[in-house]
Amino acid sequence: MCNHPSEFVRYRETQFLAGNQIMQWEIVIGLEVHAQLSTRSKIFSGASTAYGAPPNTQACAIDLALPGVLPVLNKGAVERAIRFGLSVGAAINSPSIFARKNYFYPDLPKGYQISQYELPVVQGGTIRIQTESGEKVIRLTRAHLEEDAGKSLHEDFHGMSGIDLNRAGTPLLEIVSEPDIRSSAEAVAYAKTLHALVRWIGICDGNMQEGSFRCDANVSVRPKGTEKLGTRCEIKNLNSFRFLEKAIDFEVGRQIEILEDGGVIRQETRLYDANRDETRTMRTKEDANDYRYFPDPDLLPLEISPAWIEQIGRALPELPRVRQERYMTEFALSQYDASVLTASRETADFFEATVGHLPGQGKLCANWIMGEISGQLNKDGIEIGSCPISPDRLATLLARIVDKTISGKAAKTVFDSLWKGEFGQDVDTIIAEKGLKQISDDGALETLIDQVLTANPQQVADFRGGKEKAFNSLIGQIMKATQGKANPAQVNAMLKRKLEA
Amino acid sequence: MTLTVDDVKRIADLAYIEINEDEANAALTQLSGIFGLIESMQAVDASNVEPMSHAQSVTQRLREDTVTEMDQRELFQSIAPDVEAGLYLVPKVIE
């Protein structure tokens, strides 16, 4: 038995191909993502949604479900749902209906969650993801508004559970995909693309540690080439991309093993245990009727006017996908570079601000942002929003490479100095103070080269005798003599000319 | 549609309502009566009428996204049976 589930899947596939029976499994995944909307107040009450407040200080009468209270819908939540719908090319339903989803749990004081069943705000739409074999379109079923539940704390209350209702009533957008995903890697690519999008359009802060972006995965397998979907299991509350991938890999291995042993999959909800890297039964799945959905009589049909949709559409920022294509045509960047730079709006804006100061140098700017900047940000554990080097300073530094004032190597020294905030972050002062200016004066360089050649007659003879290696050794000595301040390309050309003369 | 006493028990179970045999049979009679009314209404041709999701023909009013509620935890918790560290305490439920 292999240790890793995905290895196990591959092993099984090979084994079946080797035998008489040719049997391969196709993995079918649909994702449900709960994105917490970045409103100030809750979806049906005026209580604050700020994270981290002392327990129950942000739970008002409506959130507590005291008798006689009525929900009033937050315009900001609806507006964000529409923004999402427009950014994925979905239809916006009007009217849209709120429904009660009935179940009993202490952190759900009403005994039902207000959600949407028929006529969600967002219907359809697509997300494009990058896979190993190119771009793939994942269809969305719907995205609907709903309220979050509170939190139950089970430890240390003398056999009782403690209930914190601060989170109760926080607006969520549940984004449901069609079962178009075929591997854990595709699931992660989809979740990452969606994560970047909701942050890009400013509807969700995407903070996964705080639970602002949570994934549930519906996983099933079927013999390759067949149409009928296998019985699915739902894995709940995956709050990191890594857990999403590992949970799916484990679950796929588990289901294939059961089926190949002649068993049947039971439809159920499962939990992923990160410590043991396995999924286990949480509850056997009720069918949709068990929630006894019905339209909530406390909420009227939501009408969304075409004028409102149009207004939201006009205010929508240029979407990551559109920007990616523009970077490829406008700055001649590769698809890879363009997709890395558009992974977040902050990074993309930083790139554009930099290249704005240095027209025609898109690739150079991209390389430095994806290389030095991103590396240092990672090292210091900070986001690009708090980058100590501003785009215009970075552009000034890169301009000195372009005009050959400094070499690429010296530029890294200047970069480090800028990062530390030395010399008032003035690029030219740093170059001067650290003596990094390239020797571009042909005469001075020629004198230096002549000196090195005179001092190394053996190597000159070796090169002329056909030993290519001797050339590199001479270059090395010249660069050393210039203290790295010569332009390598220039030294190369001059040395070649001299030796071949 | 014919309702059975098992359906009634299942619905009661989902709604967390404790119900004995007599009550289940009584509820069956009453619910079947309501189903009868619905069946009569279904005889009406409503193919040209848009289905309503609410009894009133008005639409949802929206609230501006501003925080209007202040912290009233002490007041709310003064009537709670049991509280500790700001939490409402309830019998332990782990699903």
Coordinates of C-alpha atoms in Angstrom, one line a residue:
Chain A
M1 CA 0.0 0.0 0.0
C2 CA 1.4 3.4 -1.0
N3 CA 1.5 6.2 1.5
H4 CA 0.1 9.0 -0.7
P5 CA -3.4 8.7 -2.0
S6 CA -2.6 10.1 -5.5
E7 CA 0.3 7.7 -5.8
F8 CA -2.2 5.0 -4.8
V9 CA -4.6 6.1 -7.6
R10 CA -1.8 6.0 -10.2
Y11 CA -0.7 2.6 -8.9
R12 CA -4.2 1.2 -9.2
E13 CA -4.6 2.5 -12.8
T14 CA -1.4 0.9 -13.9
Q15 CA -2.3 -2.3 -12.2
F16 CA -5.6 -2.5 -14.1
L17 CA -4.0 -1.6 -17.4
A18 CA -1.5 -4.4 -16.9
G19 CA -4.3 -7.0 -16.3
N20 CA -6.9 -8.2 -18.7
Q21 CA -9.4 -5.7 -17.5
I22 CA -8.7 -2.2 -18.8
M23 CA -10.3 0.0 -16.2
Q24 CA -9.5 3.6 -15.4
W25 CA -11.3 6.0 -13.1
E26 CA -12.4 9.5 -13.9
I27 CA -12.5 11.9 -11.0
V28 CA -15.5 14.3 -10.9
I29 CA -15.4 17.3 -8.6
G30 CA -17.7 20.2 -8.0
L31 CA -16.7 22.9 -5.5
E32 CA -18.9 25.1 -3.2
V33 CA -17.0 28.1 -2.0
H34 CA -18.3 30.4 0.8
A35 CA -16.9 33.8 0.4
Q36 CA -17.5 36.2 3.2
L37 CA -18.6 39.5 1.8
S38 CA -16.7 42.6 2.9
T39 CA -19.6 44.6 4.2
R40 CA -19.4 46.7 7.3
S41 CA -22.7 45.4 8.7
K42 CA -24.5 42.1 8.6
I43 CA -26.7 40.9 5.9
F44 CA -30.0 41.3 7.8
S45 CA -29.1 43.5 10.7
G46 CA -27.1 46.6 11.5
A47 CA -24.6 44.8 13.7
S48 CA -20.9 45.1 12.9
T49 CA -19.0 42.3 11.0
A50 CA -15.6 43.3 12.2
Y51 CA -13.4 40.2 13.0
G52 CA -12.1 39.4 16.5
A53 CA -14.5 41.3 18.8
P54 CA -15.2 39.9 22.3
P55 CA -17.9 37.2 22.1
N56 CA -21.5 38.3 21.5
T57 CA -20.7 42.0 21.5
Q58 CA -21.7 42.2 17.8
A59 CA -24.8 40.1 18.1
C60 CA -28.0 42.2 18.1
A61 CA -31.6 41.2 18.7
I62 CA -32.0 40.1 15.0
D63 CA -28.9 38.0 15.2
L64 CA -30.1 36.4 18.4
A65 CA -33.5 35.7 16.9
L66 CA -35.4 37.4 19.7
P67 CA -39.2 37.3 19.1
G68 CA -40.8 39.9 16.9
V69 CA -37.6 41.0 15.0
L70 CA -37.5 41.2 11.2
P71 CA -34.6 41.0 8.8
V72 CA -33.9 43.9 6.5
L73 CA -31.6 43.2 3.6
N74 CA -28.2 44.9 3.3
K75 CA -27.8 46.8 0.0
G76 CA -24.0 46.3 0.1
A77 CA -24.3 42.5 0.2
V78 CA -26.6 42.5 -2.9
E79 CA -24.3 44.9 -4.7
R80 CA -21.3 42.6 -4.1
A81 CA -23.2 39.6 -5.3
I82 CA -24.1 41.5 -8.5
R83 CA -20.5 42.6 -8.9
F84 CA -19.4 38.9 -8.8
G85 CA -22.1 37.9 -11.2
L86 CA -21.0 40.5 -13.8
S87 CA -17.4 39.5 -13.4
V88 CA -18.1 35.9 -14.3
G89 CA -20.5 36.6 -17.1
A90 CA -23.5 35.3 -15.2
A91 CA -27.2 36.2 -15.4
I92 CA -28.6 38.3 -12.5
N93 CA -32.0 37.1 -11.5
S94 CA -34.7 39.6 -10.8
P95 CA -36.8 38.9 -8.9
S96 CA -34.5 36.9 -6.6
I97 CA -36.0 35.0 -3.6
F98 CA -34.8 34.3 -0.1
A99 CA -35.6 31.0 1.5
R100 CA -35.4 29.3 4.9
K101 CA -33.1 26.3 5.2
N102 CA -34.3 24.5 8.3
Y103 CA -32.0 22.7 10.7
F104 CA -31.3 22.6 14.3
Y105 CA -28.1 23.6 15.9
P106 CA -27.3 25.8 18.9
D107 CA -25.3 28.4 16.9
L108 CA -28.3 28.9 14.6
P109 CA -30.8 30.6 17.0
K110 CA -33.7 30.9 14.5
G111 CA -33.7 27.2 13.8
Y112 CA -33.2 28.1 10.1
Q113 CA -30.6 29.8 8.0
I114 CA -31.8 32.5 5.6
S115 CA -30.4 31.4 2.2
Q116 CA -31.6 31.2 -1.4
Y117 CA -33.0 28.2 -3.1
E118 CA -35.0 29.1 -6.2
L119 CA -33.9 32.2 -8.0
P120 CA -30.5 33.0 -6.5
V121 CA -29.1 36.4 -7.3
V122 CA -26.4 35.0 -9.6
Q123 CA -27.2 32.2 -12.2
G124 CA -24.6 30.6 -14.4
G125 CA -21.3 32.1 -15.5
T126 CA -17.8 30.7 -16.0
I127 CA -14.3 30.7 -14.5
R128 CA -11.3 30.1 -16.7
I129 CA -8.4 28.2 -15.1
Q130 CA -4.9 27.4 -16.2
T131 CA -4.1 23.7 -16.2
E132 CA -1.0 21.7 -17.3
S133 CA -2.7 21.2 -20.7
G134 CA -3.8 24.8 -21.2
E135 CA -6.8 26.8 -20.4
K136 CA -10.0 25.2 -19.1
V137 CA -13.5 26.6 -18.6
I138 CA -15.3 25.7 -15.4
R139 CA -19.0 26.4 -15.5
L140 CA -20.7 27.9 -12.5
T141 CA -24.2 26.7 -11.5
R142 CA -25.1 29.7 -9.3
A143 CA -24.0 32.0 -6.5
H144 CA -26.5 32.8 -3.8
L145 CA -26.6 35.1 -0.8
E146 CA -27.0 33.7 2.7
E147 CA -26.2 34.3 6.3
D148 CA -23.4 32.7 8.3
A149 CA -24.1 30.8 11.6
G150 CA -22.5 31.5 15.0
K151 CA -19.7 29.6 16.5
S152 CA -19.8 26.8 19.1
L153 CA -17.0 26.3 21.5
H154 CA -16.9 22.8 23.0
E155 CA -14.0 22.9 25.4
D156 CA -13.9 23.8 29.0
F157 CA -17.4 24.9 30.0
H158 CA -18.1 22.1 32.6
G159 CA -19.7 19.8 30.0
M160 CA -21.6 22.7 28.3
S161 CA -21.0 24.3 24.9
G162 CA -20.3 28.0 24.7
I163 CA -22.1 30.0 21.9
D164 CA -20.7 33.1 20.3
L165 CA -23.1 34.7 17.8
N166 CA -20.8 37.5 16.6
R167 CA -20.5 35.7 13.2
A168 CA -24.2 34.9 13.0
G169 CA -25.7 36.9 10.2
T170 CA -22.4 37.7 8.4
P171 CA -23.1 37.9 4.7
L172 CA -21.8 35.0 2.6
L173 CA -21.9 34.4 -1.1
E174 CA -22.0 30.7 -1.8
I175 CA -20.5 30.1 -5.2
V176 CA -21.4 26.7 -6.7
S177 CA -19.5 25.1 -9.6
E178 CA -20.8 22.5 -12.0
P179 CA -19.0 19.1 -11.7
D180 CA -16.5 20.1 -14.4
I181 CA -13.3 19.7 -12.3
R182 CA -11.3 16.5 -13.0
S183 CA -8.4 16.5 -10.6
S184 CA -7.3 17.9 -7.2
A185 CA -4.8 20.1 -9.2
E186 CA -7.7 21.6 -11.2
A187 CA -9.7 22.1 -8.0
V188 CA -6.8 24.1 -6.5
A189 CA -6.4 26.1 -9.7
Y190 CA -10.1 26.9 -9.7
A191 CA -10.2 27.8 -6.0
K192 CA -7.1 30.0 -6.5
T193 CA -8.5 31.8 -9.5
L194 CA -11.8 32.4 -7.7
H195 CA -9.9 33.6 -4.6
A196 CA -7.9 36.1 -6.7
L197 CA -11.1 37.3 -8.4
V198 CA -13.2 38.0 -5.3
R199 CA -10.3 40.0 -3.9
W200 CA -9.7 41.7 -7.2
I201 CA -13.3 43.0 -7.4
G202 CA -13.2 43.9 -3.7
I203 CA -16.1 41.8 -2.5
C204 CA -14.2 39.5 0.0
D205 CA -10.9 40.0 1.8
G206 CA -10.0 36.3 1.1
N207 CA -8.5 35.8 4.5
M208 CA -8.5 32.0 4.8
Q209 CA -7.2 31.8 8.4
E210 CA -10.2 33.9 9.5
G211 CA -12.6 31.8 7.5
S212 CA -13.4 34.4 4.9
F213 CA -13.0 32.0 2.1
R214 CA -14.0 28.3 2.7
C215 CA -14.3 25.4 0.3
D216 CA -16.5 22.3 0.3
A217 CA -15.7 19.7 -2.3
N218 CA -18.2 17.3 -3.8
V219 CA -16.1 14.3 -5.0
S220 CA -17.1 11.2 -6.9
V221 CA -15.5 8.8 -9.3
R222 CA -16.8 6.9 -12.4
P223 CA -15.3 4.5 -14.9
K224 CA -13.6 6.5 -17.6
G225 CA -15.8 6.9 -20.6
T226 CA -19.1 6.5 -18.8
E227 CA -21.6 9.3 -18.4
K228 CA -23.4 8.4 -15.2
L229 CA -22.1 10.2 -12.2
G230 CA -21.0 8.1 -9.2
T231 CA -22.3 8.7 -5.7
R232 CA -20.6 11.7 -4.3
C233 CA -19.3 12.6 -0.9
E234 CA -19.1 16.2 0.3
I235 CA -15.9 17.2 2.2
K236 CA -16.7 20.2 4.4
N237 CA -14.7 23.3 5.5
L238 CA -11.4 23.1 3.7
N239 CA -9.7 26.3 4.7
S240 CA -6.5 26.1 2.7
F241 CA -5.5 25.2 -0.8
R242 CA -3.2 22.5 0.4
F243 CA -5.9 20.8 2.5
L244 CA -8.3 21.0 -0.5
E245 CA -5.8 19.1 -2.6
K246 CA -4.9 16.5 0.1
A247 CA -8.5 15.9 1.1
I248 CA -9.5 15.3 -2.5
D249 CA -6.6 13.0 -3.1
F250 CA -7.4 11.0 -0.1
E251 CA -11.1 10.8 -0.8
V252 CA -10.6 9.7 -4.4
G253 CA -8.3 6.9 -3.2
R254 CA -10.9 5.8 -0.6
Q255 CA -13.7 5.7 -3.1
I256 CA -11.8 3.8 -5.8
E257 CA -10.7 1.3 -3.2
I258 CA -14.3 0.7 -2.1
L259 CA -15.5 0.3 -5.6
E260 CA -12.8 -2.0 -6.7
D261 CA -13.5 -4.2 -3.7
G262 CA -17.1 -4.5 -5.0
G263 CA -18.5 -2.1 -2.4
V264 CA -20.8 0.9 -2.8
I265 CA -20.2 4.5 -1.9
R266 CA -22.6 5.9 0.7
Q267 CA -23.6 9.6 0.1
E268 CA -22.4 11.5 3.1
T269 CA -20.7 14.5 4.5
R270 CA -17.1 14.0 5.5
L271 CA -14.6 16.0 7.4
Y272 CA -10.9 16.3 6.5
D273 CA -8.5 15.7 9.4
A274 CA -5.3 17.5 8.6
N275 CA -3.3 15.8 11.3
R276 CA -4.0 12.3 10.0
D277 CA -4.4 13.4 6.4
E278 CA -7.7 11.5 5.9
T279 CA -11.4 12.2 5.6
R280 CA -14.0 10.7 7.9
T281 CA -17.8 10.5 8.2
M282 CA -19.4 13.6 9.7
R283 CA -23.0 12.7 9.0
T284 CA -24.8 10.7 6.4
K285 CA -26.3 13.1 3.9
E286 CA -29.9 14.2 4.1
D287 CA -31.5 15.0 0.8
A288 CA -32.4 18.5 -0.1
N289 CA -36.0 18.0 1.1
D290 CA -34.8 17.4 4.6
Y291 CA -34.0 21.1 4.9
R292 CA -37.6 21.8 4.1
Y293 CA -36.7 24.9 2.1
F294 CA -39.5 27.4 1.6
P295 CA -39.6 31.1 0.7
D296 CA -39.0 33.2 3.7
P297 CA -42.2 35.2 4.5
D298 CA -40.2 37.8 6.3
L299 CA -38.4 38.8 3.1
L300 CA -40.0 40.2 0.0
P301 CA -38.9 39.3 -3.5
L302 CA -35.7 41.2 -4.3
E303 CA -36.0 43.3 -7.5
I304 CA -32.8 44.3 -9.2
S305 CA -33.2 47.0 -11.8
P306 CA -31.3 47.0 -15.0
A307 CA -30.1 50.5 -14.2
W308 CA -28.5 49.3 -11.0
I309 CA -26.8 46.4 -12.7
E310 CA -25.5 48.8 -15.4
Q311 CA -24.2 51.2 -12.7
I312 CA -22.3 48.4 -10.9
G313 CA -21.0 47.1 -14.3
R314 CA -19.5 50.5 -15.1
A315 CA -17.7 50.7 -11.8
L316 CA -16.2 47.2 -12.2
P317 CA -12.4 47.3 -12.4
E318 CA -10.6 45.8 -15.4
L319 CA -10.8 42.0 -14.7
P320 CA -7.6 39.9 -14.2
R321 CA -8.2 37.9 -17.3
V322 CA -8.6 41.1 -19.5
R323 CA -5.5 42.6 -17.9
Q324 CA -3.5 39.4 -18.5
E325 CA -4.3 39.5 -22.2
R326 CA -3.4 43.2 -22.4
Y327 CA 0.0 42.6 -20.7
M328 CA 0.7 40.0 -23.4
T329 CA -0.1 42.3 -26.2
E330 CA 1.0 45.7 -24.7
F331 CA 4.2 44.6 -23.0
A332 CA 4.9 41.4 -25.0
L333 CA 4.9 39.3 -21.8
S334 CA 4.6 35.5 -21.8
Q335 CA 1.3 34.1 -20.6
Y336 CA 3.1 32.8 -17.5
D337 CA 4.5 36.3 -16.6
A338 CA 1.1 37.9 -17.3
S339 CA -0.7 35.4 -15.1
V340 CA 1.8 35.8 -12.2
L341 CA 1.5 39.6 -12.3
T342 CA -2.3 39.5 -12.3
A343 CA -2.5 37.1 -9.4
S344 CA -3.5 40.1 -7.3
R345 CA -4.7 43.5 -8.2
E346 CA -2.0 45.1 -5.9
T347 CA 0.8 43.3 -7.8
A348 CA -0.7 44.2 -11.2
D349 CA -1.1 47.9 -10.2
F350 CA 2.6 47.9 -8.9
F351 CA 3.8 46.5 -12.2
E352 CA 1.8 49.1 -14.2
A353 CA 3.0 51.9 -12.1
T354 CA 6.6 50.8 -12.6
V355 CA 6.4 50.3 -16.3
G356 CA 4.5 53.7 -16.5
H357 CA 7.8 55.3 -15.4
L358 CA 9.8 53.2 -17.7
P359 CA 8.0 52.8 -21.0
G360 CA 9.1 50.0 -23.3
Q361 CA 10.7 48.0 -20.5
G362 CA 7.8 45.7 -19.6
K363 CA 9.8 42.5 -19.5
L364 CA 12.6 44.1 -17.3
C365 CA 10.0 45.5 -14.9
A366 CA 8.2 42.1 -14.8
N367 CA 11.4 40.2 -14.1
W368 CA 12.3 42.5 -11.2
I369 CA 8.9 42.4 -9.6
M370 CA 8.5 38.6 -9.9
G371 CA 12.2 38.1 -8.9
E372 CA 13.8 40.6 -6.4
I373 CA 10.6 42.3 -5.1
S374 CA 8.6 39.1 -4.7
G375 CA 11.5 37.3 -3.1
Q376 CA 12.2 40.0 -0.6
L377 CA 8.5 40.4 0.2
N378 CA 8.3 36.6 0.9
K379 CA 11.5 36.8 3.0
D380 CA 10.1 39.6 5.1
G381 CA 6.6 38.1 5.2
I382 CA 4.9 41.3 3.9
E383 CA 2.4 42.1 1.2
I384 CA 3.2 44.2 -1.9
G385 CA 1.0 46.9 -0.4
S386 CA 3.7 47.5 2.2
C387 CA 6.6 47.2 -0.1
P388 CA 9.4 49.6 1.0
I389 CA 10.4 50.4 -2.5
S390 CA 7.9 52.4 -4.5
P391 CA 7.2 51.7 -8.2
D392 CA 8.8 55.0 -9.2
R393 CA 12.0 54.2 -7.2
L394 CA 12.2 50.8 -8.8
A395 CA 11.7 52.4 -12.2
T396 CA 14.6 54.8 -11.5
L397 CA 16.8 51.9 -10.5
L398 CA 15.9 49.9 -13.7
A399 CA 16.4 53.0 -15.8
R400 CA 20.1 53.0 -14.6
I401 CA 20.5 49.5 -16.0
V402 CA 18.9 50.5 -19.3
D403 CA 21.1 53.6 -19.7
K404 CA 24.1 51.4 -18.8
T405 CA 25.1 53.5 -15.7
I406 CA 25.2 50.3 -13.6
S407 CA 25.4 46.6 -14.3
G408 CA 22.6 44.2 -13.4
K409 CA 24.8 42.9 -10.6
A410 CA 25.4 46.3 -9.2
A411 CA 21.7 47.0 -9.5
K412 CA 21.0 44.2 -7.0
T413 CA 23.3 46.0 -4.5
V414 CA 21.4 49.3 -5.1
F415 CA 18.2 47.3 -4.6
D416 CA 19.3 46.0 -1.2
S417 CA 20.2 49.5 -0.1
L418 CA 16.9 50.8 -1.3
W419 CA 15.1 48.1 0.6
K420 CA 16.9 49.0 3.8
G421 CA 16.0 52.7 3.2
E422 CA 19.6 53.9 3.0
F423 CA 20.7 57.2 1.6
G424 CA 17.2 58.6 1.6
Q425 CA 16.3 55.9 -1.0
D426 CA 17.9 58.0 -3.7
V427 CA 19.1 55.7 -6.5
D428 CA 21.8 58.0 -7.8
T429 CA 23.2 58.8 -4.4
I430 CA 23.5 55.1 -3.6
I431 CA 25.3 54.5 -6.9
A432 CA 27.7 57.3 -6.2
E433 CA 28.2 56.5 -2.5
K434 CA 28.9 52.8 -3.2
G435 CA 31.0 53.5 -6.3
L436 CA 28.9 51.3 -8.5
K437 CA 29.0 53.3 -11.7
Q438 CA 30.1 51.2 -14.7
I439 CA 33.3 52.0 -16.4
S440 CA 32.0 52.9 -19.8
D441 CA 34.9 55.0 -20.9
D442 CA 36.6 53.0 -23.7
G443 CA 40.0 54.5 -23.0
A444 CA 40.1 53.6 -19.4
L445 CA 38.8 50.1 -20.0
E446 CA 41.4 49.6 -22.8
T447 CA 44.2 50.6 -20.5
L448 CA 43.0 48.1 -17.9
I449 CA 42.7 45.3 -20.5
D450 CA 46.2 46.0 -21.8
Q451 CA 47.5 45.7 -18.3
V452 CA 45.8 42.4 -17.7
L453 CA 47.1 41.0 -21.1
T454 CA 50.7 42.1 -20.3
A455 CA 50.5 40.4 -16.9
N456 CA 49.2 37.1 -18.3
P457 CA 51.2 36.3 -21.4
Q458 CA 50.7 32.5 -20.9
Q459 CA 46.9 32.7 -21.1
V460 CA 47.1 35.0 -24.1
A461 CA 49.3 32.4 -25.8
D462 CA 46.9 29.6 -24.7
F463 CA 43.9 31.3 -26.2
R464 CA 45.7 32.0 -29.5
G465 CA 46.7 28.3 -29.5
G466 CA 43.0 27.4 -29.4
K467 CA 42.2 27.1 -25.7
E468 CA 38.8 28.8 -25.4
K469 CA 38.9 28.4 -21.6
A470 CA 41.7 30.9 -21.4
F471 CA 39.4 33.6 -22.7
N472 CA 37.0 33.3 -19.8
S473 CA 39.9 33.3 -17.3
L474 CA 41.1 36.6 -18.9
I475 CA 37.5 38.1 -18.7
G476 CA 37.4 37.1 -15.0
Q477 CA 40.7 38.9 -14.3
I478 CA 39.6 42.0 -16.1
M479 CA 36.3 42.2 -14.2
K480 CA 38.2 41.7 -11.0
A481 CA 40.5 44.6 -11.9
T482 CA 37.5 46.8 -12.6
Q483 CA 35.9 45.7 -9.3
G484 CA 32.9 44.5 -11.2
K485 CA 32.2 48.0 -12.5
A486 CA 32.7 47.2 -16.2
N487 CA 30.0 46.3 -18.6
P488 CA 30.6 42.5 -19.2
A489 CA 29.4 42.7 -22.8
Q490 CA 31.6 45.6 -23.6
V491 CA 34.7 43.9 -22.0
N492 CA 33.9 40.8 -24.0
A493 CA 33.8 42.6 -27.3
M494 CA 36.9 44.7 -26.6
L495 CA 38.9 41.6 -25.5
K496 CA 37.9 39.6 -28.5
R497 CA 38.9 42.5 -30.8
K498 CA 42.3 42.8 -29.1
L499 CA 43.1 39.0 -29.1
E500 CA 42.1 38.6 -32.7
A501 CA 44.0 41.6 -33.9
Chain B
M1 CA -51.1 13.2 -3.3
T2 CA -51.9 10.9 -0.4
L3 CA -50.2 11.5 2.9
T4 CA -49.4 8.5 5.2
V5 CA -48.9 8.5 8.9
D6 CA -45.2 7.7 8.3
D7 CA -44.9 10.9 6.3
V8 CA -46.3 12.8 9.3
K9 CA -43.9 11.1 11.7
R10 CA -41.0 11.9 9.4
I11 CA -41.9 15.6 9.1
A12 CA -42.4 15.7 12.9
D13 CA -38.9 14.2 13.3
L14 CA -37.3 16.7 11.0
A15 CA -39.0 19.6 12.9
Y16 CA -37.9 18.1 16.2
I17 CA -41.5 17.8 17.4
E18 CA -42.3 14.9 19.7
I19 CA -45.6 13.3 18.6
N20 CA -47.4 10.2 19.8
E21 CA -49.5 7.8 17.7
D22 CA -52.9 9.5 18.4
E23 CA -51.5 13.0 17.6
A24 CA -49.9 11.6 14.4
N25 CA -53.2 10.3 13.3
A26 CA -55.0 13.5 14.2
A27 CA -52.4 15.5 12.3
L28 CA -52.7 13.2 9.3
T29 CA -56.5 13.9 9.1
Q30 CA -55.9 17.7 9.4
L31 CA -53.0 17.8 7.0
S32 CA -54.9 15.6 4.5
G33 CA -57.8 18.1 4.7
I34 CA -55.4 20.9 3.8
F35 CA -54.0 18.8 0.9
G36 CA -57.6 18.4 -0.3
L37 CA -58.0 22.2 -0.4
I38 CA -54.8 22.5 -2.4
E39 CA -56.0 19.9 -4.8
S40 CA -59.2 21.8 -5.4
M41 CA -57.3 24.9 -6.1
Q42 CA -55.1 23.1 -8.5
A43 CA -58.1 22.6 -10.7
V44 CA -58.0 26.3 -11.5
D45 CA -56.1 27.2 -14.7
A46 CA -53.2 29.4 -13.6
S47 CA -50.9 28.9 -16.6
N48 CA -51.0 32.6 -17.4
V49 CA -50.4 33.8 -13.8
E50 CA -46.9 34.4 -12.6
P51 CA -46.2 32.4 -9.4
M52 CA -45.9 34.6 -6.2
S53 CA -43.3 34.0 -3.6
H54 CA -44.9 36.3 -1.2
A55 CA -48.5 37.2 -0.4
Q56 CA -48.0 40.9 -1.0
S57 CA -47.1 42.2 -4.3
V58 CA -44.4 44.6 -3.1
T59 CA -40.6 44.2 -3.3
Q60 CA -37.8 44.1 -0.7
R61 CA -36.6 47.3 0.8
L62 CA -32.9 47.6 1.1
R63 CA -30.8 48.9 4.0
E64 CA -27.7 51.0 3.6
D65 CA -24.5 49.1 4.7
T66 CA -23.9 51.0 7.9
V67 CA -23.4 49.8 11.5
T68 CA -26.4 50.9 13.5
E69 CA -26.4 48.4 16.4
M70 CA -24.5 49.0 19.5
D71 CA -23.2 46.4 21.9
Q72 CA -26.1 45.3 24.3
R73 CA -24.6 42.1 25.4
E74 CA -25.2 42.7 29.1
L75 CA -28.9 43.4 28.5
F76 CA -29.3 40.4 26.3
Q77 CA -27.4 38.1 28.6
S78 CA -29.4 39.2 31.7
I79 CA -32.2 36.9 30.6
A80 CA -30.0 34.0 29.4
P81 CA -30.2 30.9 31.6
D82 CA -26.4 30.5 31.7
V83 CA -23.5 32.6 30.5
E84 CA -19.7 32.5 30.9
A85 CA -16.9 34.6 29.5
G86 CA -19.4 36.4 27.3
L87 CA -20.7 33.1 25.8
Y88 CA -24.2 31.7 26.0
L89 CA -23.9 28.2 27.5
V90 CA -26.1 25.4 26.2
P91 CA -26.1 21.6 26.6
K92 CA -23.2 20.1 24.7
V93 CA -24.0 19.3 21.1
I94 CA -21.4 17.8 18.9
E95 CA -22.4 16.5 15.5

